[in-house]
PDB file of C-alpha atoms in Angstrom:
ATOM      1  CA  MET A   1       0.000   0.000   0.000  1.00 59.00           C
ATOM      2  CA  LYS A   2       1.284   3.460  -0.901  1.00 67.00           C
ATOM      3  CA  PRO A   3       2.217   5.681   2.074  1.00 74.00           C
ATOM      4  CA  VAL A   4      -0.247   8.433   2.935  1.00 82.00           C
ATOM      5  CA  LEU A   5       0.743  11.925   1.792  1.00 85.00           C
ATOM      6  CA  LYS A   6      -0.915  14.524   4.017  1.00 89.00           C
ATOM      7  CA  ILE A   7      -1.752  17.732   2.123  1.00 92.00           C
ATOM      8  CA  VAL A   8      -3.188  21.012   3.385  1.00 91.00           C
ATOM      9  CA  VAL A   9      -4.695  23.342   0.766  1.00 92.00           C
ATOM     10  CA  ALA A  10      -4.956  26.965   1.926  1.00 90.00           C
ATOM     11  CA  GLU A  11      -7.037  28.909  -0.590  1.00 90.00           C
ATOM     12  CA  PRO A  12     -10.065  31.180   0.054  1.00 89.00           C
ATOM     13  CA  SER A  13     -11.684  30.472  -3.326  1.00 90.00           C
ATOM     14  CA  LEU A  14     -14.043  27.497  -3.010  1.00 92.00           C
ATOM     15  CA  ILE A  15     -13.977  26.771  -6.759  1.00 92.00           C
ATOM     16  CA  ILE A  16     -10.187  26.781  -7.022  1.00 92.00           C
ATOM     17  CA  ARG A  17      -9.747  24.812  -3.789  1.00 91.00           C
ATOM     18  CA  LYS A  18     -12.255  22.095  -4.710  1.00 92.00           C
ATOM     19  CA  GLY A  19     -10.970  21.931  -8.275  1.00 91.00           C
ATOM     20  CA  LEU A  20      -7.403  21.309  -7.146  1.00 91.00           C
ATOM     21  CA  LEU A  21      -8.484  18.683  -4.620  1.00 89.00           C
ATOM     22  CA  SER A  22     -10.478  16.907  -7.323  1.00 91.00           C
ATOM     23  CA  VAL A  23      -7.393  16.747  -9.564  1.00 89.00           C
ATOM     24  CA  LEU A  24      -5.133  15.561  -6.735  1.00 87.00           C
ATOM     25  CA  LYS A  25      -7.498  12.745  -5.773  1.00 85.00           C
ATOM     26  CA  LYS A  26      -7.414  11.415  -9.341  1.00 84.00           C
ATOM     27  CA  ILE A  27      -3.630  11.012  -9.364  1.00 80.00           C
ATOM     28  CA  SER A  28      -3.288   7.246  -9.051  1.00 73.00           C
ATOM     29  CA  THR A  29       0.323   7.356  -7.870  1.00 75.00           C
ATOM     30  CA  LEU A  30      -0.642   9.311  -4.740  1.00 75.00           C
ATOM     31  CA  ASN A  31      -2.462   8.117  -1.637  1.00 83.00           C
ATOM     32  CA  ILE A  32      -3.486  11.485  -0.219  1.00 86.00           C
ATOM     33  CA  GLU A  33      -5.232  12.753   2.867  1.00 89.00           C
ATOM     34  CA  THR A  34      -6.375  16.358   2.409  1.00 90.00           C
ATOM     35  CA  THR A  35      -7.384  19.209   4.687  1.00 92.00           C
ATOM     36  CA  GLU A  36      -8.921  22.464   3.463  1.00 92.00           C
ATOM     37  CA  VAL A  37      -8.171  25.890   4.917  1.00 89.00           C
ATOM     38  CA  PRO A  38     -10.515  28.571   3.491  1.00 89.00           C
ATOM     39  CA  ASP A  39      -9.381  31.248   5.963  1.00 82.00           C
ATOM     40  CA  MET A  40      -5.670  32.125   6.231  1.00 77.00           C
ATOM     41  CA  GLN A  41      -6.124  32.952   9.922  1.00 80.00           C
ATOM     42  CA  GLN A  42      -6.752  29.254  10.553  1.00 83.00           C
ATOM     43  CA  LEU A  43      -3.567  28.159   8.797  1.00 82.00           C
ATOM     44  CA  THR A  44      -1.100  28.085  11.708  1.00 79.00           C
ATOM     45  CA  ALA A  45      -3.438  26.103  13.952  1.00 83.00           C
ATOM     46  CA  THR A  46      -4.274  23.662  11.134  1.00 86.00           C
ATOM     47  CA  LEU A  47      -0.607  23.007  10.378  1.00 83.00           C
ATOM     48  CA  SER A  48       0.219  22.433  14.040  1.00 82.00           C
ATOM     49  CA  TRP A  49      -2.697  20.026  14.422  1.00 86.00           C
ATOM     50  CA  HIS A  50      -2.365  17.997  11.198  1.00 84.00           C
ATOM     51  CA  ARG A  51       1.437  18.179  10.640  1.00 86.00           C
ATOM     52  CA  PRO A  52       1.106  17.778   6.838  1.00 88.00           C
ATOM     53  CA  ASP A  53       3.790  16.705   4.389  1.00 87.00           C
ATOM     54  CA  VAL A  54       2.774  19.346   1.837  1.00 90.00           C
ATOM     55  CA  LEU A  55       1.200  22.785   2.147  1.00 90.00           C
ATOM     56  CA  ILE A  56      -0.373  24.230  -1.007  1.00 92.00           C
ATOM     57  CA  VAL A  57      -1.022  27.924  -0.517  1.00 89.00           C
ATOM     58  CA  ASN A  58      -1.835  31.049  -2.496  1.00 84.00           C
ATOM     59  CA  PRO A  59       1.503  32.979  -2.456  1.00 82.00           C
ATOM     60  CA  ALA A  60      -0.282  36.319  -2.774  1.00 76.00           C
ATOM     61  CA  LEU A  61      -1.831  35.668   0.642  1.00 73.00           C
ATOM     62  CA  ALA A  62       1.061  33.920   2.390  1.00 63.00           C
ATOM     63  CA  GLY A  63       3.909  36.299   1.536  1.00 57.00           C
ATOM     64  CA  VAL A  64       7.657  35.689   1.794  1.00 50.00           C
ATOM     65  CA  ALA A  65       8.212  35.957   5.526  1.00 51.00           C
ATOM     66  CA  SER A  66       5.179  33.775   6.280  1.00 67.00           C
ATOM     67  CA  VAL A  67       6.597  30.819   4.319  1.00 72.00           C
ATOM     68  CA  VAL A  68       9.804  31.007   6.321  1.00 71.00           C
ATOM     69  CA  GLN A  69       7.928  31.438   9.597  1.00 73.00           C
ATOM     70  CA  ILE A  70       5.620  28.515   8.804  1.00 73.00           C
ATOM     71  CA  LYS A  71       8.565  26.150   8.384  1.00 72.00           C
ATOM     72  CA  LYS A  72      10.311  27.567  11.430  1.00 69.00           C
ATOM     73  CA  GLY A  73       7.132  27.275  13.494  1.00 67.00           C
ATOM     74  CA  LEU A  74       6.914  23.552  12.751  1.00 64.00           C
ATOM     75  CA  GLY A  75      10.271  23.019  14.425  1.00 53.00           C
ATOM     76  CA  GLY A  76      12.214  22.165  11.289  1.00 52.00           C
ATOM     77  CA  ALA A  77       9.668  19.633  10.042  1.00 56.00           C
ATOM     78  CA  MET A  78      10.248  18.590   6.440  1.00 75.00           C
ATOM     79  CA  LEU A  79       7.207  20.482   5.184  1.00 82.00           C
ATOM     80  CA  LYS A  80       7.091  21.144   1.455  1.00 86.00           C
ATOM     81  CA  CYS A  81       5.508  24.470   0.526  1.00 87.00           C
ATOM     82  CA  VAL A  82       3.867  24.634  -2.902  1.00 90.00           C
ATOM     83  CA  ALA A  83       2.660  27.937  -4.362  1.00 89.00           C
ATOM     84  CA  LEU A  84      -0.816  27.817  -5.928  1.00 90.00           C
ATOM     85  CA  GLN A  85      -0.513  30.620  -8.461  1.00 87.00           C
ATOM     86  CA  HIS A  86      -3.547  32.177 -10.115  1.00 84.00           C
ATOM     87  CA  SER A  87      -2.445  35.813 -10.245  1.00 76.00           C
ATOM     88  CA  LEU A  88       0.762  37.742 -10.862  1.00 75.00           C
ATOM     89  CA  VAL A  89       3.308  37.158  -8.082  1.00 72.00           C
ATOM     90  CA  ASP A  90       6.852  38.494  -7.768  1.00 71.00           C
ATOM     91  CA  VAL A  91       9.389  35.904  -8.950  1.00 72.00           C
ATOM     92  CA  SER A  92      11.482  36.409  -5.792  1.00 69.00           C
ATOM     93  CA  VAL A  93       8.476  35.304  -3.727  1.00 73.00           C
ATOM     94  CA  LEU A  94       7.943  32.141  -5.788  1.00 76.00           C
ATOM     95  CA  LYS A  95      11.600  31.188  -5.280  1.00 76.00           C
ATOM     96  CA  MET A  96      10.863  30.704  -1.592  1.00 77.00           C
ATOM     97  CA  TYR A  97       8.620  27.739  -2.433  1.00 84.00           C
ATOM     98  CA  ASP A  98       9.611  24.136  -3.145  1.00 84.00           C
ATOM     99  CA  GLU A  99       7.309  24.018  -6.190  1.00 88.00           C
ATOM    100  CA  VAL A 100       4.784  26.161  -8.059  1.00 91.00           C
ATOM    101  CA  ILE A 101       1.412  24.967  -9.373  1.00 92.00           C
ATOM    102  CA  SER A 102      -0.583  27.174 -11.708  1.00 91.00           C
ATOM    103  CA  VAL A 103      -4.363  27.077 -12.097  1.00 89.00           C
ATOM    104  CA  TYR A 104      -3.620  26.640 -15.813  1.00 90.00           C
ATOM    105  CA  ASP A 105      -1.598  23.438 -15.306  1.00 91.00           C
ATOM    106  CA  THR A 106      -3.036  20.223 -16.692  1.00 90.00           C
ATOM    107  CA  ALA A 107      -3.613  17.178 -14.478  1.00 88.00           C
ATOM    108  CA  GLU A 108      -0.504  15.583 -16.008  1.00 89.00           C
ATOM    109  CA  GLN A 109       1.616  18.641 -15.233  1.00 92.00           C
ATOM    110  CA  ILE A 110       0.419  18.672 -11.620  1.00 90.00           C
ATOM    111  CA  LYS A 111       1.154  14.949 -11.316  1.00 88.00           C
ATOM    112  CA  ALA A 112       4.654  15.455 -12.729  1.00 89.00           C
ATOM    113  CA  LYS A 113       5.347  18.273 -10.270  1.00 89.00           C
ATOM    114  CA  PHE A 114       4.228  16.171  -7.301  1.00 86.00           C
ATOM    115  CA  ASP A 115       6.274  13.190  -8.480  1.00 83.00           C
ATOM    116  CA  LYS A 116       9.316  15.457  -8.776  1.00 83.00           C
ATOM    117  CA  LEU A 117       8.676  16.997  -5.346  1.00 81.00           C
ATOM    118  CA  ILE A 118       8.371  13.652  -3.570  1.00 76.00           C
ATOM    119  CA  HIS A 119      11.180  11.964  -5.509  1.00 71.00           C
ATOM    120  CA  ALA A 120      13.580  14.861  -4.913  1.00 64.00           C
ATOM    121  CA  ASP A 121      12.875  14.709  -1.184  1.00 55.00           C
ATOM    122  CA  SER A 122      13.639  10.987  -0.927  1.00 53.00           C
ATOM    123  CA  GLU A 123      16.826  11.389  -2.981  1.00 52.00           C
ATOM    124  CA  LYS A 124      17.967  14.263  -0.801  1.00 52.00           C
ATOM    125  CA  THR A 125      17.416  12.200   2.373  1.00 50.00           C
ATOM    126  CA  GLU A 126      19.386   9.284   0.980  1.00 48.00           C
ATOM    127  CA  ARG A 127      22.475  11.198  -0.090  1.00 52.00           C
ATOM    128  CA  GLN A 128      22.667  14.249   2.155  1.00 60.00           C
ATOM    129  CA  GLU A 129      26.014  14.608   3.925  1.00 74.00           C
ATOM    130  CA  PRO A 130      26.457  16.690   7.073  1.00 83.00           C
ATOM    131  CA  LEU A 131      27.634  20.264   6.655  1.00 88.00           C
ATOM    132  CA  THR A 132      31.021  21.329   7.999  1.00 91.00           C
ATOM    133  CA  GLU A 133      31.278  24.307  10.361  1.00 92.00           C
ATOM    134  CA  ARG A 134      32.889  26.321   7.555  1.00 94.00           C
ATOM    135  CA  GLU A 135      30.006  25.533   5.208  1.00 93.00           C
ATOM    136  CA  LYS A 136      27.543  26.701   7.877  1.00 92.00           C
ATOM    137  CA  GLU A 137      29.468  29.988   8.190  1.00 94.00           C
ATOM    138  CA  ILE A 138      29.274  30.482   4.436  1.00 94.00           C
ATOM    139  CA  ILE A 139      25.530  29.777   4.383  1.00 93.00           C
ATOM    140  CA  ILE A 140      25.059  32.442   7.059  1.00 92.00           C
ATOM    141  CA  GLY A 141      26.988  34.908   4.923  1.00 92.00           C
ATOM    142  CA  VAL A 142      24.880  34.107   1.852  1.00 91.00           C
ATOM    143  CA  VAL A 143      21.644  34.446   3.819  1.00 89.00           C
ATOM    144  CA  LYS A 144      22.768  37.850   5.101  1.00 87.00           C
ATOM    145  CA  GLY A 145      23.176  39.019   1.509  1.00 87.00           C
ATOM    146  CA  MET A 146      26.988  39.079   1.451  1.00 90.00           C
ATOM    147  CA  THR A 147      28.882  38.638  -1.821  1.00 93.00           C
ATOM    148  CA  ASN A 148      31.426  35.851  -2.297  1.00 94.00           C
ATOM    149  CA  LYS A 149      34.233  38.401  -1.851  1.00 94.00           C
ATOM    150  CA  GLN A 150      32.736  39.780   1.371  1.00 94.00           C
ATOM    151  CA  ILE A 151      32.379  36.254   2.758  1.00 94.00           C
ATOM    152  CA  ALA A 152      35.944  35.457   1.729  1.00 95.00           C
ATOM    153  CA  ASP A 153      37.303  38.593   3.423  1.00 95.00           C
ATOM    154  CA  LYS A 154      35.380  37.920   6.635  1.00 93.00           C
ATOM    155  CA  LEU A 155      36.488  34.279   6.861  1.00 94.00           C
ATOM    156  CA  CYS A 156      40.060  34.934   5.607  1.00 94.00           C
ATOM    157  CA  LEU A 157      39.559  32.735   2.548  1.00 93.00           C
ATOM    158  CA  SER A 158      40.024  33.218  -1.162  1.00 94.00           C
ATOM    159  CA  THR A 159      36.983  33.946  -3.298  1.00 93.00           C
ATOM    160  CA  HIS A 160      37.679  30.738  -5.221  1.00 94.00           C
ATOM    161  CA  THR A 161      37.503  28.725  -1.968  1.00 95.00           C
ATOM    162  CA  VAL A 162      34.150  30.311  -1.076  1.00 94.00           C
ATOM    163  CA  ILE A 163      32.776  29.435  -4.519  1.00 93.00           C
ATOM    164  CA  THR A 164      33.984  25.841  -4.081  1.00 93.00           C
ATOM    165  CA  HIS A 165      32.303  25.639  -0.674  1.00 93.00           C
ATOM    166  CA  ARG A 166      29.067  26.988  -2.138  1.00 93.00           C
ATOM    167  CA  ARG A 167      29.186  24.356  -4.868  1.00 90.00           C
ATOM    168  CA  ASN A 168      29.664  21.654  -2.215  1.00 90.00           C
ATOM    169  CA  ILE A 169      26.787  23.059  -0.162  1.00 90.00           C
ATOM    170  CA  ALA A 170      24.487  22.970  -3.189  1.00 87.00           C
ATOM    171  CA  GLY A 171      25.509  19.364  -3.844  1.00 84.00           C
ATOM    172  CA  LYS A 172      24.872  18.271  -0.268  1.00 84.00           C
ATOM    173  CA  LEU A 173      21.563  20.064   0.250  1.00 83.00           C
ATOM    174  CA  GLN A 174      20.293  20.165  -3.351  1.00 78.00           C
ATOM    175  CA  ILE A 175      19.459  23.816  -2.720  1.00 82.00           C
ATOM    176  CA  HIS A 176      20.604  26.118  -5.482  1.00 79.00           C
ATOM    177  CA  SER A 177      19.332  29.572  -4.533  1.00 81.00           C
ATOM    178  CA  PRO A 178      19.892  32.075  -1.701  1.00 84.00           C
ATOM    179  CA  ALA A 179      16.122  31.988  -1.081  1.00 79.00           C
ATOM    180  CA  GLY A 180      16.228  28.237  -0.507  1.00 81.00           C
ATOM    181  CA  LEU A 181      19.267  28.566   1.750  1.00 85.00           C
ATOM    182  CA  THR A 182      17.425  31.244   3.732  1.00 84.00           C
ATOM    183  CA  ILE A 183      14.604  28.854   4.609  1.00 80.00           C
ATOM    184  CA  TYR A 184      17.102  26.077   5.383  1.00 83.00           C
ATOM    185  CA  ALA A 185      19.197  28.358   7.635  1.00 84.00           C
ATOM    186  CA  ILE A 186      16.193  29.632   9.614  1.00 81.00           C
ATOM    187  CA  VAL A 187      14.593  26.202  10.043  1.00 78.00           C
ATOM    188  CA  ASN A 188      17.921  24.771  11.244  1.00 81.00           C
ATOM    189  CA  LYS A 189      18.525  27.780  13.545  1.00 81.00           C
ATOM    190  CA  PHE A 190      21.684  29.063  11.841  1.00 86.00           C
ATOM    191  CA  VAL A 191      20.132  32.545  11.874  1.00 82.00           C
ATOM    192  CA  ASP A 192      17.070  34.284  13.273  1.00 78.00           C
ATOM    193  CA  ILE A 193      14.486  35.654  10.851  1.00 72.00           C
ATOM    194  CA  ASN A 194      14.438  39.001  12.681  1.00 71.00           C
ATOM    195  CA  ASP A 195      18.140  39.485  11.907  1.00 69.00           C
ATOM    196  CA  ILE A 196      17.777  38.998   8.148  1.00 67.00           C
ATOM    197  CA  LYS A 197      14.410  40.534   7.232  1.00 59.00           C
ATOM    198  CA  ASP A 198      16.078  43.240   5.131  1.00 60.00           C
ATOM    199  CA  SER A 199      18.032  40.736   3.071  1.00 60.00           C
ATOM    200  CA  ILE A 200      14.897  38.616   2.498  1.00 55.00           C
ATOM    201  CA  TYR A 201      12.986  41.523   0.979  1.00 53.00           C
ATOM    202  CA  ASN A 202      15.864  43.296  -0.784  1.00 57.00           C
ATOM    203  CA  ARG A 203      17.792  40.344  -2.188  1.00 52.00           C
ATOM    204  CA  GLU A 204      18.413  40.489  -5.906  1.00 44.00           C
ATOM    205  CA  GLU A 205      19.514  37.248  -7.518  1.00 45.00           C
TER     206      GLU A 205
END
């Protein structure tokens, strides 16, 4: 029997919410248990109670900081956040999510995205190596918006060495963007969200 995948869908529109759930339930490769959240004010309590594997949420309502805070609030739980996009959203906001689903996606496209999301997570668990203390220091620098040269100067390294470390970090974590590293660093308590709010909102990649 396929393992149960617990999904919370946070979307105020009844039509969009029910439509997505209908598509998800028809994906034969998934054995899903779903919970609906029509009111964003109920989201935190619902997540704490149900402890889902995947949260699908309208990014226009959740915002950047909320995604980070949601993951942090669950104590580092391996929650996957999927953006349910049906209006224009800043690209930098979408980069904070593990995946993006559009209301214009076909059932096959949604299935492919979920397969990729779940498969990538299992692969990451199998091959992830522990980070060194130096790699953690470099992640903190990246999250704070520092350039490779600034990180190198602070840690008394060459820029080339910093770049090599960043490549190793990406290989270990399978995270390839500063936005992804930001969520990882906050969830794993490398930094506090209150110390890096400016870099979250002003980062240009």
